[in-house]
Backbone as JSON, one array per atom type, in Angstrom:
{
  "sequence": "MRMIRMALCWLLLLLCHRTTHAQEYAFGFKTGANYSKISNLSTIILSEPYFINYSITETGRYGWHLGIYYDYNLVDKRLGFQTEILYARQGGNVEFSNYERDFHYKMEFAYQYVNLVGLAKWFPFEKTVALGAGPFLGINVATRNLKYTSWGEGKEEAFGTDLQQQQQLRNVLRGKNNFGVAVDASWMIKDAVKINGRFYWSATSAVETQANSYNFIATKNNNSVWELSVGFNMSSFFESN",
  "N": [[-41.83, 46.81, -8.27], [-43.56, 45.84, -6.34], [-42.89, 43.14, -6.27], [-40.31, 43.3, -5.21], [-40.86, 44.29, -2.62], [-42.34, 42.17, -1.54], [-40.42, 40.13, -1.57], [-38.52, 41.18, 0.19], [-39.99, 41.29, 2.6], [-40.44, 38.57, 2.99], [-37.79, 37.58, 3.37], [-37.01, 39.02, 5.61], [-38.71, 37.99, 7.54], [-37.64, 35.45, 7.74], [-35.13, 36.11, 8.78], [-35.79, 37.01, 11.26], [-36.44, 34.75, 12.6], [-35.9, 32.89, 15.41], [-33.64, 30.47, 16.53], [-32.37, 27.48, 18.09], [-30.56, 25.94, 16.9], [-27.72, 26.33, 15.75], [-26.12, 25.16, 13.85], [-27.86, 24.55, 11.84], [-29.28, 26.82, 10.94], [-28.48, 30.06, 9.72], [-27.93, 33.54, 9.58], [-27.17, 36.78, 8.24], [-25.16, 39.6, 7.21], [-23.57, 40.77, 4.17], [-20.84, 42.03, 2.23], [-18.88, 43.51, -0.42], [-16.69, 43.53, -3.33], [-17.1, 43.84, -6.91], [-16.72, 42.89, -10.38], [-17.88, 43.69, -13.51], [-19.27, 43.07, -16.81], [-20.72, 43.87, -19.96], [-21.74, 42.15, -22.76], [-21.34, 42.49, -26.35], [-21.77, 45.24, -26.69], [-20.34, 46.84, -28.45], [-21.26, 45.93, -30.89], [-23.91, 46.75, -30.85], [-23.58, 49.55, -30.88], [-21.93, 50.08, -33.12], [-22.57, 48.53, -35.73], [-21.74, 48.18, -38.34], [-18.75, 48.83, -40.27], [-18.34, 52.01, -40.5], [-16.28, 53.76, -40.63], [-12.75, 54.4, -41.37], [-10.16, 54.47, -40.06], [-10.27, 53.51, -37.05], [-11.3, 52.51, -33.69], [-13.12, 50.39, -31.49], [-14.04, 49.48, -28.3], [-14.95, 47.19, -25.74], [-15.21, 47.44, -22.29], [-14.93, 46.52, -18.79], [-16.62, 47.19, -15.63], [-15.83, 48.25, -12.34], [-17.33, 47.66, -9.22], [-19.48, 47.59, -6.29], [-21.16, 45.74, -3.67], [-23.86, 45.11, -1.36], [-25.66, 43.49, 1.17], [-28.1, 41.14, 2.6], [-28.23, 37.78, 3.93], [-29.55, 34.42, 4.17], [-29.13, 31.25, 5.54], [-29.84, 27.76, 5.3], [-29.13, 24.66, 6.48], [-29.12, 21.18, 5.94], [-29.41, 18.87, 8.53], [-26.82, 16.66, 9.5], [-26.27, 16.1, 6.87], [-24.69, 16.8, 3.73], [-25.79, 19.02, 2.43], [-27.43, 22.09, 1.58], [-29.2, 25.28, 1.63], [-29.4, 28.62, 0.38], [-30.46, 31.99, 0.56], [-30.56, 35.32, -0.74], [-30.62, 38.92, -0.64], [-29.4, 41.55, -2.42], [-27.92, 44.74, -2.93], [-26.39, 46.05, -5.75], [-23.79, 47.53, -7.73], [-23.33, 47.51, -11.08], [-22.51, 46.79, -14.54], [-21.24, 48.02, -17.66], [-18.78, 49.26, -20.04], [-18.2, 51.12, -23.1], [-15.84, 52.14, -25.49], [-15.0, 54.44, -27.98], [-12.96, 55.4, -30.76], [-12.16, 57.61, -33.29], [-9.62, 57.85, -35.21], [-8.88, 59.14, -37.51], [-10.2, 61.58, -37.51], [-9.6, 62.47, -35.02], [-11.43, 62.08, -32.85], [-13.14, 61.07, -29.96], [-15.04, 59.02, -27.75], [-16.75, 57.91, -24.75], [-18.99, 55.6, -23.38], [-20.68, 54.88, -20.45], [-22.31, 52.37, -18.9], [-23.74, 52.53, -16.21], [-25.19, 50.79, -14.24], [-27.53, 49.94, -11.6], [-28.54, 47.44, -9.36], [-31.03, 45.42, -7.7], [-30.45, 42.42, -6.48], [-31.86, 39.25, -6.34], [-31.21, 36.19, -5.0], [-31.01, 32.65, -5.14], [-29.65, 29.72, -3.86], [-28.6, 26.32, -4.16], [-26.66, 24.28, -2.11], [-23.62, 22.41, -1.65], [-21.59, 20.61, 0.57], [-18.45, 19.68, 0.46], [-16.39, 19.26, 2.28], [-17.16, 18.72, 5.17], [-18.66, 21.3, 7.03], [-17.35, 23.61, 6.32], [-16.4, 24.42, 3.79], [-18.22, 25.31, 0.92], [-19.95, 24.61, -2.1], [-21.97, 26.02, -4.56], [-24.95, 26.62, -6.56], [-27.44, 28.29, -8.54], [-30.51, 30.07, -9.44], [-30.82, 33.6, -10.27], [-32.34, 36.82, -9.95], [-31.99, 39.93, -11.28], [-32.95, 43.05, -10.57], [-33.16, 45.93, -12.26], [-32.63, 49.07, -11.07], [-31.85, 51.47, -11.99], [-32.27, 52.25, -14.76], [-31.77, 54.17, -16.68], [-29.26, 55.13, -16.31], [-26.91, 56.05, -17.91], [-23.78, 57.23, -18.89], [-22.08, 59.74, -20.72], [-19.14, 60.8, -22.29], [-16.98, 62.87, -24.25], [-14.15, 63.72, -26.36], [-11.35, 65.41, -27.99], [-9.82, 66.81, -31.02], [-11.48, 66.63, -33.17], [-14.05, 66.92, -32.28], [-17.2, 68.28, -32.78], [-19.23, 71.25, -32.67], [-21.75, 70.95, -33.66], [-22.61, 68.51, -32.82], [-23.6, 68.93, -30.34], [-23.61, 69.39, -26.73], [-21.95, 67.23, -24.33], [-23.74, 66.58, -22.33], [-26.22, 66.95, -23.59], [-26.08, 64.98, -25.59], [-25.93, 62.78, -23.92], [-28.46, 62.76, -22.67], [-30.1, 62.15, -24.87], [-29.1, 59.63, -25.58], [-29.83, 58.15, -23.38], [-32.51, 57.85, -23.8], [-32.53, 56.08, -25.85], [-30.96, 53.78, -25.33], [-31.72, 51.49, -23.04], [-31.56, 50.15, -19.76], [-32.18, 46.8, -18.63], [-33.99, 44.32, -16.65], [-32.28, 41.51, -15.23], [-32.02, 37.98, -15.65], [-30.75, 34.91, -14.66], [-28.08, 32.58, -14.01], [-26.23, 31.75, -11.06], [-23.02, 30.87, -9.86], [-21.26, 29.54, -7.15], [-18.79, 29.72, -4.52], [-17.74, 29.17, -1.21], [-16.17, 29.84, 1.98], [-16.27, 29.11, 5.29], [-15.28, 30.61, 8.29], [-14.69, 29.66, 11.44], [-17.45, 29.61, 12.05], [-18.3, 32.24, 11.95], [-17.37, 34.17, 10.09], [-17.68, 34.48, 6.62], [-16.07, 33.85, 3.63], [-16.48, 34.6, 0.29], [-16.81, 33.72, -3.13], [-18.08, 34.4, -6.36], [-19.82, 33.87, -9.5], [-21.86, 35.45, -11.86], [-24.12, 34.97, -14.54], [-26.11, 36.29, -17.01], [-29.01, 35.17, -18.61], [-30.69, 36.68, -20.06], [-30.94, 39.77, -21.96], [-29.06, 42.67, -21.05], [-29.23, 45.27, -21.94], [-31.52, 47.23, -23.74], [-32.35, 48.21, -27.0], [-33.87, 51.05, -28.28], [-36.0, 52.48, -30.87], [-34.15, 54.54, -33.09], [-32.0, 57.22, -34.38], [-29.34, 56.86, -34.61], [-28.27, 54.7, -35.88], [-27.95, 52.53, -34.24], [-28.31, 49.12, -33.33], [-30.53, 46.44, -32.35], [-29.47, 43.74, -30.44], [-28.58, 40.54, -29.09], [-27.35, 40.57, -25.81], [-25.31, 40.02, -22.93], [-24.99, 40.08, -19.37], [-22.23, 39.68, -17.34], [-20.76, 38.86, -14.24], [-18.2, 39.02, -11.85], [-17.69, 38.31, -8.48], [-16.54, 39.13, -5.22], [-16.75, 38.63, -1.81], [-17.3, 39.3, 1.72], [-18.91, 37.81, 4.42], [-20.86, 38.18, 7.41], [-21.81, 36.29, 10.1], [-24.66, 36.65, 11.91], [-26.37, 35.19, 13.46], [-25.36, 33.68, 15.61], [-24.73, 35.68, 17.41], [-27.27, 36.72, 18.13], [-28.37, 34.44, 19.31], [-26.77, 34.13, 21.57], [-27.64, 36.12, 23.14]],
  "CA": [[-41.63, 47.22, -6.89], [-44.33, 44.94, -5.49], [-42.1, 41.91, -6.12], [-39.21, 43.6, -4.3], [-41.4, 44.4, -1.26], [-42.7, 40.83, -1.09], [-39.18, 39.39, -1.31], [-37.92, 41.74, 1.4], [-40.79, 40.85, 3.74], [-40.19, 37.14, 3.18], [-36.46, 37.36, 3.91], [-36.97, 39.58, 6.97], [-39.35, 37.0, 8.41], [-36.65, 34.4, 7.98], [-34.06, 36.63, 9.63], [-36.31, 37.18, 12.61], [-36.71, 33.43, 13.17], [-34.91, 32.52, 16.41], [-33.47, 29.02, 16.59], [-31.29, 27.0, 18.95], [-29.72, 25.06, 16.1], [-26.83, 27.21, 14.97], [-25.56, 24.44, 12.73], [-28.88, 24.43, 10.82], [-29.7, 28.12, 10.44], [-27.56, 31.18, 9.88], [-28.28, 34.74, 8.82], [-26.25, 37.88, 8.47], [-25.02, 40.53, 6.09], [-22.35, 40.6, 3.4], [-20.45, 43.15, 1.39], [-17.67, 43.22, -1.16], [-16.43, 44.19, -4.61], [-17.42, 43.05, -8.1], [-16.29, 43.34, -11.7], [-18.94, 43.28, -14.44], [-19.09, 43.43, -18.21], [-21.87, 43.6, -20.83], [-21.25, 41.73, -24.07], [-21.91, 42.98, -27.62], [-22.05, 46.68, -26.72], [-19.74, 47.4, -29.66], [-22.14, 45.58, -32.01], [-25.07, 47.65, -30.76], [-23.18, 50.92, -31.21], [-21.34, 50.17, -34.46], [-22.79, 47.22, -36.34], [-21.02, 48.15, -39.61], [-17.56, 49.71, -40.26], [-18.59, 53.25, -41.24], [-15.06, 54.56, -40.62], [-11.57, 53.72, -41.88], [-9.15, 54.35, -39.02], [-11.02, 53.65, -35.8], [-11.35, 51.36, -32.79], [-14.22, 50.39, -30.53], [-13.63, 48.5, -27.3], [-15.8, 46.97, -24.58], [-14.46, 47.28, -21.04], [-15.76, 46.23, -17.64], [-16.77, 48.19, -14.57], [-15.67, 47.83, -10.96], [-18.42, 48.14, -8.38], [-19.56, 47.01, -4.96], [-22.47, 45.21, -3.33], [-24.17, 45.05, 0.06], [-26.96, 42.85, 1.34], [-28.34, 40.2, 3.68], [-28.38, 36.4, 3.48], [-30.11, 33.44, 5.1], [-28.69, 29.89, 5.24], [-30.45, 26.61, 5.94], [-28.35, 23.47, 6.19], [-29.74, 19.93, 6.37], [-28.63, 18.26, 9.61], [-26.14, 15.4, 9.21], [-26.14, 15.91, 5.43], [-23.82, 17.81, 3.13], [-26.61, 19.82, 1.54], [-28.02, 23.27, 2.2], [-29.81, 26.28, 0.76], [-29.08, 30.0, 0.77], [-31.16, 33.06, -0.14], [-29.93, 36.63, -0.53], [-31.04, 40.15, -1.3], [-28.2, 42.38, -2.52], [-27.84, 45.93, -3.78], [-25.11, 45.96, -6.44], [-23.48, 48.44, -8.84], [-22.77, 46.7, -12.14], [-22.7, 47.36, -15.88], [-20.12, 47.87, -18.59], [-18.41, 50.46, -20.78], [-17.73, 50.98, -24.47], [-15.01, 53.3, -25.85], [-14.84, 54.58, -29.43], [-11.97, 56.37, -31.21], [-12.0, 57.86, -34.72], [-8.28, 58.43, -35.26], [-8.78, 59.98, -38.7], [-10.68, 62.93, -37.15], [-9.25, 62.72, -33.62], [-12.66, 62.2, -32.07], [-13.24, 59.92, -29.07], [-16.08, 59.1, -26.71], [-16.92, 56.77, -23.86], [-20.3, 55.39, -22.78], [-20.64, 54.08, -19.23], [-23.6, 51.82, -18.51], [-23.52, 52.45, -14.76], [-26.47, 50.32, -13.72], [-27.66, 49.54, -10.2], [-29.47, 46.32, -9.3], [-31.39, 44.66, -6.52], [-30.3, 41.03, -6.89], [-32.48, 38.21, -5.53], [-30.42, 35.01, -5.32], [-31.31, 31.4, -4.45], [-28.6, 28.75, -4.15], [-28.5, 25.0, -3.56], [-25.25, 24.18, -1.74], [-23.04, 21.12, -1.31], [-20.43, 20.76, 1.44], [-17.54, 18.54, 0.24], [-15.52, 19.1, 3.45], [-17.99, 19.03, 6.32], [-19.46, 22.52, 6.89], [-16.47, 24.78, 6.19], [-16.34, 24.81, 2.38], [-19.48, 25.03, 0.24], [-20.08, 24.9, -3.52], [-23.39, 26.22, -4.8], [-25.43, 27.14, -7.84], [-28.87, 28.54, -8.53], [-30.96, 31.2, -10.25], [-30.89, 34.93, -9.69], [-33.09, 37.86, -10.65], [-31.42, 41.25, -11.06], [-33.93, 44.1, -10.87], [-32.43, 47.16, -12.57], [-33.3, 50.23, -10.46], [-31.27, 52.69, -12.6], [-32.29, 51.84, -16.16], [-31.33, 55.28, -17.55], [-28.0, 55.66, -15.79], [-25.87, 55.98, -18.94], [-22.95, 58.43, -18.87], [-21.39, 59.94, -22.0], [-18.09, 61.83, -22.34], [-16.27, 62.88, -25.53], [-13.01, 64.62, -26.39], [-10.55, 65.37, -29.22], [-9.87, 67.95, -31.94], [-12.58, 66.44, -34.13], [-15.35, 67.12, -31.65], [-17.86, 69.41, -33.43], [-20.32, 71.87, -31.92], [-23.03, 70.48, -34.2], [-23.01, 67.32, -32.08], [-24.17, 69.33, -29.06], [-22.78, 69.12, -25.56], [-21.98, 65.85, -23.84], [-24.97, 66.41, -21.57], [-27.32, 66.78, -24.55], [-25.94, 63.64, -26.16], [-26.22, 61.81, -22.86], [-29.91, 62.68, -22.5], [-30.67, 61.45, -26.02], [-28.7, 58.23, -25.52], [-30.61, 57.51, -22.32], [-33.82, 57.5, -24.37], [-32.34, 55.07, -26.89], [-30.38, 52.57, -24.74], [-32.34, 51.33, -21.72], [-31.19, 48.97, -18.99], [-33.25, 45.84, -18.39], [-33.79, 43.35, -15.58], [-31.49, 40.33, -15.6], [-32.35, 36.68, -15.06], [-29.74, 33.96, -15.08], [-27.59, 31.59, -13.06], [-25.08, 32.12, -10.24], [-22.18, 29.77, -9.39], [-20.75, 30.11, -5.9], [-17.89, 28.96, -3.64], [-17.57, 29.92, 0.03], [-15.37, 29.26, 3.04], [-16.7, 29.61, 6.59], [-14.21, 30.66, 9.28], [-15.14, 29.59, 12.83], [-18.89, 29.87, 12.11], [-18.54, 33.67, 12.17], [-17.05, 34.95, 8.9], [-17.76, 33.69, 5.39], [-15.42, 34.4, 2.45], [-17.35, 34.12, -0.79], [-16.55, 34.08, -4.51], [-19.27, 34.06, -7.15], [-19.93, 34.32, -10.88], [-23.22, 35.57, -12.38], [-24.28, 35.08, -15.99], [-27.52, 36.54, -17.32], [-29.54, 34.55, -19.84], [-31.44, 37.72, -20.75], [-30.14, 40.94, -22.33], [-28.95, 43.73, -20.05], [-29.5, 46.56, -22.58], [-32.54, 47.19, -24.79], [-32.19, 49.3, -27.96], [-35.11, 51.63, -28.77], [-35.91, 53.08, -32.21], [-33.21, 55.65, -32.98], [-31.4, 57.74, -35.6], [-27.9, 56.67, -34.48], [-27.94, 53.43, -36.52], [-27.77, 51.48, -33.25], [-29.17, 47.98, -33.61], [-30.87, 45.56, -31.22], [-28.81, 42.45, -30.53], [-28.47, 39.83, -27.82], [-26.19, 40.92, -24.98], [-25.37, 39.37, -21.62], [-24.27, 40.68, -18.26], [-21.46, 38.72, -16.56], [-20.24, 39.53, -13.04], [-17.37, 38.31, -10.88], [-17.97, 38.94, -7.18], [-15.8, 38.66, -4.04], [-17.4, 39.28, -0.66], [-17.13, 38.76, 3.07], [-20.18, 37.81, 5.14], [-20.76, 38.1, 8.86], [-22.89, 35.52, 10.65], [-25.23, 37.34, 13.06], [-27.27, 34.31, 14.21], [-24.72, 33.31, 16.88], [-24.84, 36.83, 18.3], [-28.63, 36.78, 18.65], [-28.61, 33.3, 20.17], [-26.05, 34.31, 22.81], [-28.3, 37.14, 23.95]],
  "C": [[-42.38, 46.3, -5.92], [-43.57, 43.65, -5.23], [-40.95, 42.13, -5.16], [-39.7, 43.64, -2.86], [-41.76, 43.02, -0.71], [-41.46, 40.01, -0.74], [-38.51, 39.87, -0.03], [-38.67, 41.27, 2.64], [-40.53, 39.38, 4.05], [-38.85, 36.89, 3.84], [-36.35, 37.9, 5.33], [-37.65, 38.65, 7.96], [-38.4, 35.86, 8.74], [-35.57, 34.86, 8.94], [-34.51, 36.79, 11.07], [-36.58, 35.85, 13.31], [-35.59, 33.05, 14.11], [-34.83, 31.0, 16.49], [-32.32, 28.67, 17.49], [-30.34, 26.08, 18.2], [-28.84, 25.89, 15.18], [-26.27, 26.51, 13.75], [-26.57, 24.32, 11.59], [-29.17, 25.77, 10.15], [-28.6, 29.16, 10.66], [-28.06, 32.35, 9.04], [-27.3, 35.85, 9.16], [-26.22, 38.82, 7.29], [-23.68, 40.32, 5.42], [-22.09, 41.83, 2.56], [-19.17, 42.79, 0.65], [-17.6, 43.98, -2.47], [-16.83, 43.26, -5.75], [-16.89, 43.71, -9.36], [-17.29, 42.8, -12.72], [-18.65, 43.77, -15.85], [-20.33, 43.03, -19.0], [-21.34, 43.28, -22.22], [-21.99, 42.44, -25.2], [-22.32, 44.46, -27.6], [-21.5, 47.31, -28.0], [-20.6, 47.09, -30.88], [-23.38, 46.45, -32.03], [-24.71, 49.03, -31.3], [-22.72, 51.04, -32.66], [-21.43, 48.8, -35.13], [-22.06, 47.06, -37.67], [-19.85, 49.12, -39.56], [-17.76, 50.96, -41.11], [-17.32, 54.09, -41.38], [-13.88, 53.72, -41.11], [-10.58, 53.44, -40.75], [-9.83, 54.58, -37.66], [-10.83, 52.41, -34.93], [-12.56, 51.51, -31.88], [-13.99, 49.2, -29.59], [-14.65, 48.42, -26.18], [-14.92, 46.75, -23.35], [-15.45, 47.04, -19.9], [-15.82, 47.38, -16.65], [-16.52, 47.53, -13.21], [-16.79, 48.44, -10.13], [-18.38, 47.49, -7.01], [-20.99, 46.53, -4.71], [-22.61, 45.13, -1.81], [-25.53, 44.42, 0.22], [-27.02, 41.92, 2.52], [-28.54, 38.8, 3.11], [-28.99, 35.55, 4.58], [-29.73, 32.05, 4.63], [-29.56, 28.88, 5.96], [-29.7, 25.37, 5.51], [-29.05, 22.24, 6.74], [-28.84, 19.24, 7.39], [-28.08, 16.91, 9.16], [-26.06, 15.09, 7.71], [-25.31, 17.06, 4.86], [-24.57, 18.64, 2.1], [-27.19, 21.0, 2.3], [-28.58, 24.21, 1.15], [-29.48, 27.67, 1.29], [-29.89, 30.97, -0.09], [-30.52, 34.39, 0.22], [-30.73, 37.74, -1.2], [-29.86, 41.1, -1.25], [-28.47, 43.62, -3.36], [-26.46, 45.91, -4.42], [-25.0, 46.99, -7.55], [-22.71, 47.66, -9.89], [-22.96, 47.41, -13.48], [-21.54, 47.07, -16.78], [-19.88, 49.17, -19.33], [-18.1, 50.11, -22.24], [-17.0, 52.28, -24.85], [-14.78, 53.28, -27.37], [-13.81, 55.66, -29.74], [-11.95, 56.42, -32.73], [-10.67, 58.6, -34.89], [-8.11, 59.36, -36.46], [-9.18, 61.42, -38.38], [-10.32, 63.32, -35.72], [-10.51, 63.02, -32.8], [-12.85, 60.91, -31.26], [-14.43, 60.12, -28.12], [-16.13, 57.81, -25.91], [-18.34, 56.76, -23.33], [-20.15, 54.47, -21.58], [-22.06, 53.66, -18.87], [-23.52, 51.5, -17.02], [-24.81, 52.04, -14.05], [-26.38, 49.95, -12.24], [-28.79, 48.5, -10.12], [-29.83, 45.96, -7.87], [-31.42, 43.2, -6.96], [-30.95, 40.09, -5.87], [-31.86, 36.88, -5.95], [-30.9, 33.81, -4.5], [-30.31, 30.33, -4.85], [-28.89, 27.41, -3.47], [-27.02, 24.74, -3.32], [-24.87, 22.74, -1.39], [-21.76, 21.35, -0.53], [-19.5, 19.55, 1.25], [-16.65, 18.25, 1.43], [-16.28, 19.56, 4.69], [-18.74, 20.33, 6.08], [-18.61, 23.77, 6.71], [-16.42, 25.31, 4.76], [-17.64, 24.39, 1.7], [-19.37, 25.42, -1.22], [-21.57, 24.99, -3.82], [-23.69, 26.75, -6.19], [-26.93, 27.34, -7.74], [-29.23, 29.76, -9.34], [-30.85, 32.52, -9.51], [-31.75, 35.83, -10.57], [-32.48, 39.19, -10.28], [-32.39, 42.32, -11.51], [-33.18, 45.43, -11.04], [-33.21, 48.36, -12.04], [-32.71, 51.55, -10.97], [-31.15, 52.45, -14.1], [-31.78, 52.91, -17.11], [-29.98, 55.86, -17.14], [-26.85, 55.39, -16.76], [-25.11, 57.3, -18.94], [-22.15, 58.51, -20.16], [-20.38, 61.06, -21.86], [-17.36, 61.71, -23.67], [-15.13, 63.89, -25.47], [-12.3, 64.5, -27.74], [-10.76, 66.58, -30.1], [-11.05, 67.84, -32.89], [-13.96, 66.58, -33.53], [-16.0, 68.39, -32.2], [-19.02, 69.93, -32.6], [-21.69, 71.38, -32.39], [-23.53, 69.24, -33.47], [-23.73, 67.68, -30.79], [-23.22, 69.02, -27.92], [-22.88, 67.64, -25.16], [-23.27, 65.58, -23.07], [-26.18, 66.2, -22.49], [-27.27, 65.39, -25.2], [-26.33, 62.57, -25.15], [-27.72, 61.64, -22.67], [-30.57, 61.93, -23.65], [-30.33, 59.95, -25.98], [-29.49, 57.48, -24.45], [-32.0, 57.12, -22.79], [-33.73, 56.34, -25.35], [-31.87, 53.73, -26.31], [-30.87, 52.46, -23.3], [-31.85, 50.05, -21.05], [-32.4, 48.1, -18.7], [-32.96, 45.02, -17.13], [-33.02, 42.15, -16.11], [-32.04, 39.08, -14.93], [-31.33, 35.67, -15.58], [-29.34, 33.02, -13.97], [-26.37, 32.14, -12.33], [-24.36, 30.85, -9.8], [-21.32, 30.3, -8.26], [-19.78, 29.15, -5.2], [-17.65, 29.8, -2.39], [-16.77, 29.12, 1.05], [-15.77, 29.91, 4.36], [-15.56, 29.5, 7.59], [-14.83, 30.74, 10.67], [-16.61, 29.98, 13.0], [-19.22, 31.36, 12.28], [-18.36, 34.49, 10.9], [-17.05, 34.03, 7.69], [-17.08, 34.45, 4.25], [-16.09, 33.76, 1.24], [-16.88, 34.63, -2.15], [-17.69, 33.6, -5.38], [-19.15, 34.59, -8.57], [-21.39, 34.32, -11.29], [-23.16, 35.62, -13.91], [-25.76, 35.22, -16.3], [-27.9, 35.89, -18.64], [-30.33, 35.55, -20.66], [-30.54, 38.91, -21.03], [-30.19, 42.0, -21.24], [-29.32, 45.09, -20.6], [-30.52, 46.35, -23.7], [-32.38, 48.42, -25.69], [-33.55, 49.75, -28.47], [-34.9, 52.14, -30.21], [-35.07, 54.36, -32.13], [-32.69, 56.06, -34.36], [-29.87, 57.59, -35.59], [-27.4, 55.47, -35.28], [-27.55, 52.36, -35.5], [-28.74, 50.34, -33.58], [-29.47, 47.22, -32.31], [-30.19, 44.22, -31.44], [-28.73, 41.83, -29.14], [-27.21, 40.24, -27.09], [-26.4, 40.35, -23.58], [-24.54, 40.12, -20.59], [-23.55, 39.57, -17.49], [-20.76, 39.46, -15.42], [-19.39, 38.56, -12.23], [-17.48, 39.06, -9.55], [-17.13, 38.3, -6.08], [-16.36, 39.39, -2.83], [-17.01, 38.61, 0.64], [-18.47, 38.9, 3.78], [-19.96, 37.6, 6.62], [-22.01, 37.41, 9.41], [-23.4, 36.18, 11.94], [-26.09, 36.43, 13.92], [-26.68, 33.92, 15.56], [-24.79, 34.45, 17.89], [-26.21, 36.91, 18.94], [-28.92, 35.63, 19.61], [-27.92, 33.45, 21.51], [-26.67, 35.35, 23.72], [-29.71, 36.67, 24.27]]
}
């Protein structure tokens, strides 16, 4: 939490910086949608084929993000830098079906992150289109937000309710912070609106497996996110007032 507060204070100081060089500095807010997926969830859950007629599938999650950004562009050069703080809903799902017993369940890893992003940018076509890349840190603020639902004729009372299973699974499978790289492409429209596409890939695991009686195993897993957003440049508004 201390790191989050320091990062917020630093970015707010930047946003409060008034400048007469609109082409050099820009700040504003952005929002949009994202699609995320966590790899190797099926390996964690079912590392060996204990069943005969079954399937286990990893699926992605749709979410959204909201945050603020600050741009600094080098004058008369096609280089720049961008920093961001974003709140984002990301994660992944895994679905299991035992067709022999007609038993099915779904686990939703519905994580929430505060993403700190730093990008180095290159402008191939003056200042309208930018390509960027850089590191990001995703601070998981909902590490136990795992949802469990089950259904089918083979569902037994001995397993307990879905809520009981969910509470136990939350103690076994914990969300972690992410650190990795972001690749970015953006298009600025009349110095006011920025259309942005981005891909995140975490070099660290998104889920940590604790000691358990489910036969879950610990294995390397990665969080990948596709993001589409629209940003609004507020610096021109402040300069005009």
